[in-house]
Coordinates of C-alpha atoms in Angstrom, one line a residue:
M1164 CA -47.3 -49.9 -2.2
K1165 CA -44.1 -52.4 -1.3
L1166 CA -43.6 -53.3 -4.9
K1167 CA -44.2 -49.9 -5.1
Y1168 CA -41.4 -48.9 -3.5
T1169 CA -39.7 -51.1 -5.6
F1170 CA -40.2 -50.0 -9.3
L1171 CA -39.7 -46.6 -7.5
L1172 CA -35.7 -47.5 -5.9
L1173 CA -34.9 -49.8 -9.8
C1174 CA -35.6 -46.4 -11.6
V1175 CA -34.0 -44.2 -9.7
A1176 CA -30.9 -47.7 -10.1
M1177 CA -31.1 -47.6 -13.8
I1178 CA -31.2 -43.5 -13.7
F1179 CA -27.6 -43.0 -11.5
A1180 CA -26.4 -45.9 -13.4
S1181 CA -27.6 -44.2 -17.2
C1182 CA -25.1 -41.1 -15.4
S1183 CA -22.1 -43.4 -14.7
H1184 CA -19.5 -42.5 -17.4
V1185 CA -17.6 -45.6 -19.0
Y1186 CA -14.3 -45.8 -21.1
T1187 CA -14.1 -48.4 -23.9
P1188 CA -12.1 -48.8 -26.6
A1189 CA -12.6 -46.0 -29.2
L1190 CA -12.5 -49.2 -32.4
Y1191 CA -14.7 -51.5 -29.8
H1192 CA -17.4 -52.2 -31.6
Q1193 CA -16.6 -50.9 -35.5
D1194 CA -13.6 -53.0 -36.4
I1195 CA -15.2 -55.1 -38.2
V1196 CA -16.8 -53.4 -42.0
Y1197 CA -18.3 -55.2 -45.2
Q1198 CA -15.0 -56.7 -47.6
P1199 CA -16.5 -56.6 -50.5
K1200 CA -15.0 -59.5 -53.0
P1201 CA -15.6 -61.1 -56.4
T1202 CA -18.4 -62.8 -57.5
S1203 CA -19.8 -65.5 -59.7
F1204 CA -20.4 -63.3 -62.5
D1205 CA -17.6 -61.3 -62.1
T1206 CA -15.1 -61.3 -66.0
A1207 CA -12.0 -60.7 -62.5
K1208 CA -12.0 -63.5 -60.4
S1209 CA -9.4 -61.0 -58.3
L1210 CA -10.3 -57.6 -57.3
T1211 CA -7.9 -55.0 -55.2
Y1212 CA -10.8 -52.6 -53.9
I1213 CA -9.5 -49.3 -52.0
S1214 CA -12.3 -47.0 -50.1
A1215 CA -12.6 -43.9 -47.4
G1216 CA -15.9 -44.0 -45.2
V1217 CA -17.2 -41.2 -42.7
N1218 CA -18.3 -43.9 -39.0
G1219 CA -20.5 -41.9 -36.2
Y1220 CA -21.0 -43.8 -33.0
T1221 CA -21.7 -43.0 -28.9
N1222 CA -19.9 -44.7 -26.4
T1223 CA -21.7 -47.8 -24.5
N1224 CA -23.6 -45.2 -22.5
F1225 CA -24.4 -42.9 -24.5
N1226 CA -23.2 -40.3 -23.3
D1227 CA -20.3 -38.9 -25.9
V1228 CA -20.1 -39.6 -29.1
L1229 CA -17.2 -40.2 -30.8
I1230 CA -17.0 -39.2 -35.1
S1231 CA -13.1 -40.6 -37.0
G1232 CA -13.2 -41.2 -41.1
Q1233 CA -11.4 -44.2 -42.5
L1234 CA -9.2 -46.0 -45.1
N1235 CA -9.2 -49.0 -46.2
L1236 CA -7.0 -52.0 -48.7
S1237 CA -8.5 -55.0 -49.1
Q1238 CA -7.5 -57.6 -51.9
G1239 CA -10.8 -60.0 -52.5
Y1240 CA -10.9 -63.0 -54.8
V1241 CA -13.6 -66.1 -56.0
F1242 CA -13.2 -69.5 -56.1
D1243 CA -15.7 -72.3 -57.4
G1244 CA -17.8 -72.2 -54.1
F1245 CA -16.0 -69.6 -51.6
N1246 CA -14.7 -66.5 -51.5
V1247 CA -11.2 -64.9 -49.7
A1248 CA -10.9 -61.3 -48.7
Y1249 CA -7.9 -59.5 -46.6
G1250 CA -6.1 -56.0 -46.1
G1251 CA -5.2 -53.1 -44.1
F1252 CA -7.0 -50.4 -43.0
A1253 CA -6.3 -46.9 -40.8
V1254 CA -8.6 -45.1 -38.7
F1255 CA -7.8 -41.1 -37.5
G1256 CA -10.9 -39.8 -34.7
D1257 CA -12.7 -38.0 -32.7
Y1258 CA -13.8 -39.0 -28.8
Q1259 CA -15.9 -35.9 -27.9
N1260 CA -17.2 -35.8 -24.0
G1261 CA -20.7 -35.2 -23.0
S1262 CA -20.1 -33.9 -19.6
N1263 CA -20.4 -29.9 -19.2
D1264 CA -19.1 -30.3 -16.0
K1265 CA -15.7 -28.8 -16.5
T1266 CA -15.3 -29.4 -12.1
K1267 CA -15.0 -33.2 -13.3
A1268 CA -12.0 -34.5 -12.3
N1269 CA -9.9 -35.6 -15.4
Y1270 CA -12.8 -34.0 -17.8
F1271 CA -11.5 -33.0 -20.8
S1272 CA -13.6 -32.0 -24.0
D1273 CA -12.3 -33.9 -26.7
K1274 CA -9.8 -36.3 -27.5
F1275 CA -7.8 -37.5 -30.5
F1276 CA -7.8 -41.0 -31.3
G1277 CA -6.4 -43.3 -34.1
A1278 CA -6.1 -46.7 -35.2
V1279 CA -4.5 -49.4 -37.9
G1280 CA -4.9 -52.6 -38.2
G1281 CA -6.2 -55.7 -40.4
R1282 CA -9.3 -57.9 -41.4
F1283 CA -9.8 -61.4 -42.7
S1284 CA -13.4 -62.6 -44.9
I1285 CA -13.8 -65.9 -46.4
N1286 CA -17.5 -67.3 -47.2
A1287 CA -19.6 -70.0 -48.8
F1288 CA -21.9 -69.6 -51.3
T1289 CA -23.7 -70.9 -53.8
T1290 CA -25.0 -69.3 -57.2
S1291 CA -28.7 -69.1 -58.1
G1292 CA -30.3 -67.1 -62.0
R1293 CA -28.4 -63.5 -60.9
A1294 CA -27.6 -63.8 -57.3
D1295 CA -24.1 -65.5 -55.0
I1296 CA -26.2 -66.7 -51.7
R1297 CA -22.8 -66.0 -49.7
F1298 CA -24.5 -68.5 -47.1
I1299 CA -21.8 -69.0 -43.9
G1300 CA -19.1 -66.1 -43.4
M1301 CA -16.4 -65.6 -41.0
E1302 CA -14.7 -62.3 -41.3
M1303 CA -11.8 -61.9 -38.3
A1304 CA -10.5 -58.2 -36.9
Y1305 CA -7.3 -57.4 -35.2
S1306 CA -6.5 -53.0 -33.8
H1307 CA -4.5 -51.4 -32.3
E1308 CA -5.1 -48.0 -31.5
F1309 CA -3.4 -44.1 -30.3
G1310 CA -3.4 -41.0 -29.4
D1311 CA -4.4 -38.7 -27.2
Y1312 CA -8.0 -40.7 -25.6
A1313 CA -5.6 -44.4 -25.1
S1314 CA -3.2 -42.5 -23.4
F1315 CA -6.6 -40.8 -21.1
R1316 CA -8.1 -44.5 -20.4
K1317 CA -4.1 -45.3 -19.3
N1318 CA -3.8 -43.4 -17.0
L1319 CA -7.4 -43.8 -15.9
N1320 CA -6.8 -47.3 -14.9
T1321 CA -3.5 -46.4 -12.5
Q1322 CA -5.7 -44.1 -10.8
G1323 CA -8.1 -46.4 -10.2
G1324 CA -11.9 -45.5 -9.2
Y1325 CA -13.0 -44.9 -12.6
Y1326 CA -14.7 -47.6 -14.7
V1327 CA -12.2 -47.7 -17.7
D1328 CA -11.4 -50.6 -20.2
P1329 CA -7.8 -49.8 -21.1
R1330 CA -7.0 -51.9 -23.7
T1331 CA -6.1 -51.2 -27.5
D1332 CA -5.2 -53.6 -29.2
L1333 CA -8.7 -55.7 -30.6
F1334 CA -9.8 -59.3 -32.3
S1335 CA -12.8 -59.8 -33.4
I1336 CA -14.8 -62.7 -35.2
G1337 CA -17.8 -63.9 -36.1
L1338 CA -20.5 -65.6 -38.2
T1339 CA -21.6 -63.7 -41.5
T1340 CA -25.0 -65.0 -44.1
E1341 CA -25.0 -62.0 -47.9
V1342 CA -27.1 -62.0 -50.8
I1343 CA -25.2 -60.2 -54.0
F1344 CA -27.2 -60.0 -56.8
H1345 CA -26.5 -57.9 -60.2
N1346 CA -28.9 -55.6 -62.6
R1347 CA -31.2 -57.8 -65.5
D1348 CA -29.2 -56.7 -67.5
D1349 CA -26.1 -55.4 -66.6
A1350 CA -23.6 -57.8 -64.7
T1351 CA -21.6 -54.7 -63.5
F1352 CA -24.6 -52.8 -61.3
Q1353 CA -24.7 -55.0 -58.3
H1354 CA -26.0 -55.4 -54.9
G1355 CA -25.9 -57.0 -51.6
I1356 CA -27.5 -57.4 -48.5
R1357 CA -25.0 -58.8 -45.4
G1358 CA -25.4 -59.8 -42.1
F1359 CA -23.9 -59.8 -39.3
L1360 CA -22.9 -61.3 -36.1
G1361 CA -19.6 -61.8 -33.8
T1362 CA -18.1 -61.1 -30.5
T1363 CA -14.8 -58.9 -29.5
V1364 CA -12.3 -61.8 -27.6
G1365 CA -10.5 -61.2 -24.9
H1366 CA -11.0 -59.8 -21.0
S1367 CA -11.6 -56.4 -19.7
N1368 CA -11.3 -55.1 -16.8
L1369 CA -15.4 -53.8 -16.3
D1370 CA -16.1 -56.9 -16.0
D1371 CA -14.7 -56.7 -12.9
T1372 CA -16.1 -53.2 -11.9
Y1373 CA -19.4 -52.1 -14.0
Y1374 CA -20.9 -55.7 -14.9
N1375 CA -19.2 -56.9 -12.2
N1376 CA -23.1 -58.0 -11.4
E1377 CA -23.7 -59.6 -14.4
D1378 CA -24.4 -63.1 -14.9
A1379 CA -22.5 -65.5 -17.0
T1380 CA -25.5 -66.0 -19.4
A1381 CA -26.2 -62.1 -19.4
R1382 CA -22.3 -61.3 -19.9
M1383 CA -21.8 -63.5 -22.8
F1384 CA -24.8 -61.9 -24.6
R1385 CA -24.0 -58.6 -24.5
K1386 CA -20.4 -59.3 -25.8
I1387 CA -22.3 -60.2 -29.3
F1388 CA -22.6 -57.0 -31.5
P1389 CA -25.0 -57.2 -34.9
K1390 CA -24.3 -55.8 -37.9
V1391 CA -26.1 -55.2 -41.4
S1392 CA -24.2 -54.6 -44.7
Y1393 CA -25.7 -52.7 -47.6
F1394 CA -23.3 -52.9 -50.4
I1395 CA -23.7 -51.0 -54.3
T1396 CA -21.2 -51.1 -56.7
F1397 CA -21.6 -49.8 -60.5
K1398 CA -18.4 -51.0 -63.0
N1399 CA -15.4 -49.7 -60.9
Y1400 CA -17.4 -47.8 -58.2
F1401 CA -18.4 -49.0 -55.3
G1402 CA -20.0 -48.1 -51.3
T1403 CA -22.0 -49.0 -48.7
F1404 CA -23.9 -48.2 -45.9
E1405 CA -22.9 -50.2 -42.8
A1406 CA -25.7 -50.1 -38.8
G1407 CA -25.3 -51.0 -36.0
S1408 CA -24.8 -49.7 -33.0
N1409 CA -22.9 -47.5 -35.6
I1410 CA -24.0 -46.0 -39.1
F1411 CA -20.6 -45.8 -41.2
V1412 CA -20.7 -44.9 -45.1
R1413 CA -18.5 -45.6 -47.4
F1414 CA -16.9 -45.0 -51.5
G1415 CA -13.9 -46.1 -53.5
Y1416 CA -13.0 -47.7 -56.1
K1417 CA -12.4 -52.0 -57.3
F1418 CA -9.6 -52.3 -60.4

């Protein structure tokens, strides 16, 4: 009987916790994306990539939805045994509040957010047949957020009593592994599959409020986030599909 009572209390606690509104930066765990680079079987050893895409995801507690468009410009290089890429990006989106209770203090239906930033990527690879095996790599991204949603979080943070991370500057870093290969009869028709595992560094105010009961191990694993990406290119056109805590699709041109 005591065990059943304890289990009931835990269930109730989880339900109430899931109803809590947690406001995190708009690009939290969304600043890392696939950075294309030339392969060993490309004729050009340096390429410029320009692309546009749409990203959709939820907030930490899955009760709000964020939709954004993204523009990317990057430069990629291939050398003997390793690749390098760097670039910049801009994001423009809408934060849609999942709550329907208009009587709550600070209620809003949706707010604009934007961000600009830069990315850097490097990896080592070996070639086997029609594939470049990019067995180890590192990626990092810096972003600065602006707009109504960023101002809203800063204002909530000064009021107190809310679960909010007011940061507008994020820096994420992580490790990658990838295999990219070309079709049997056409080296310009390529497919790539990449995995990423990383974290956003820096202190979040939520560690002192919403997650203050976590131990160090639980906190470490919560901050690690994975992503998987599929890349396809044909001649000078390319596209990516990415999934993690989000769904991101984009198309672009290389020259």
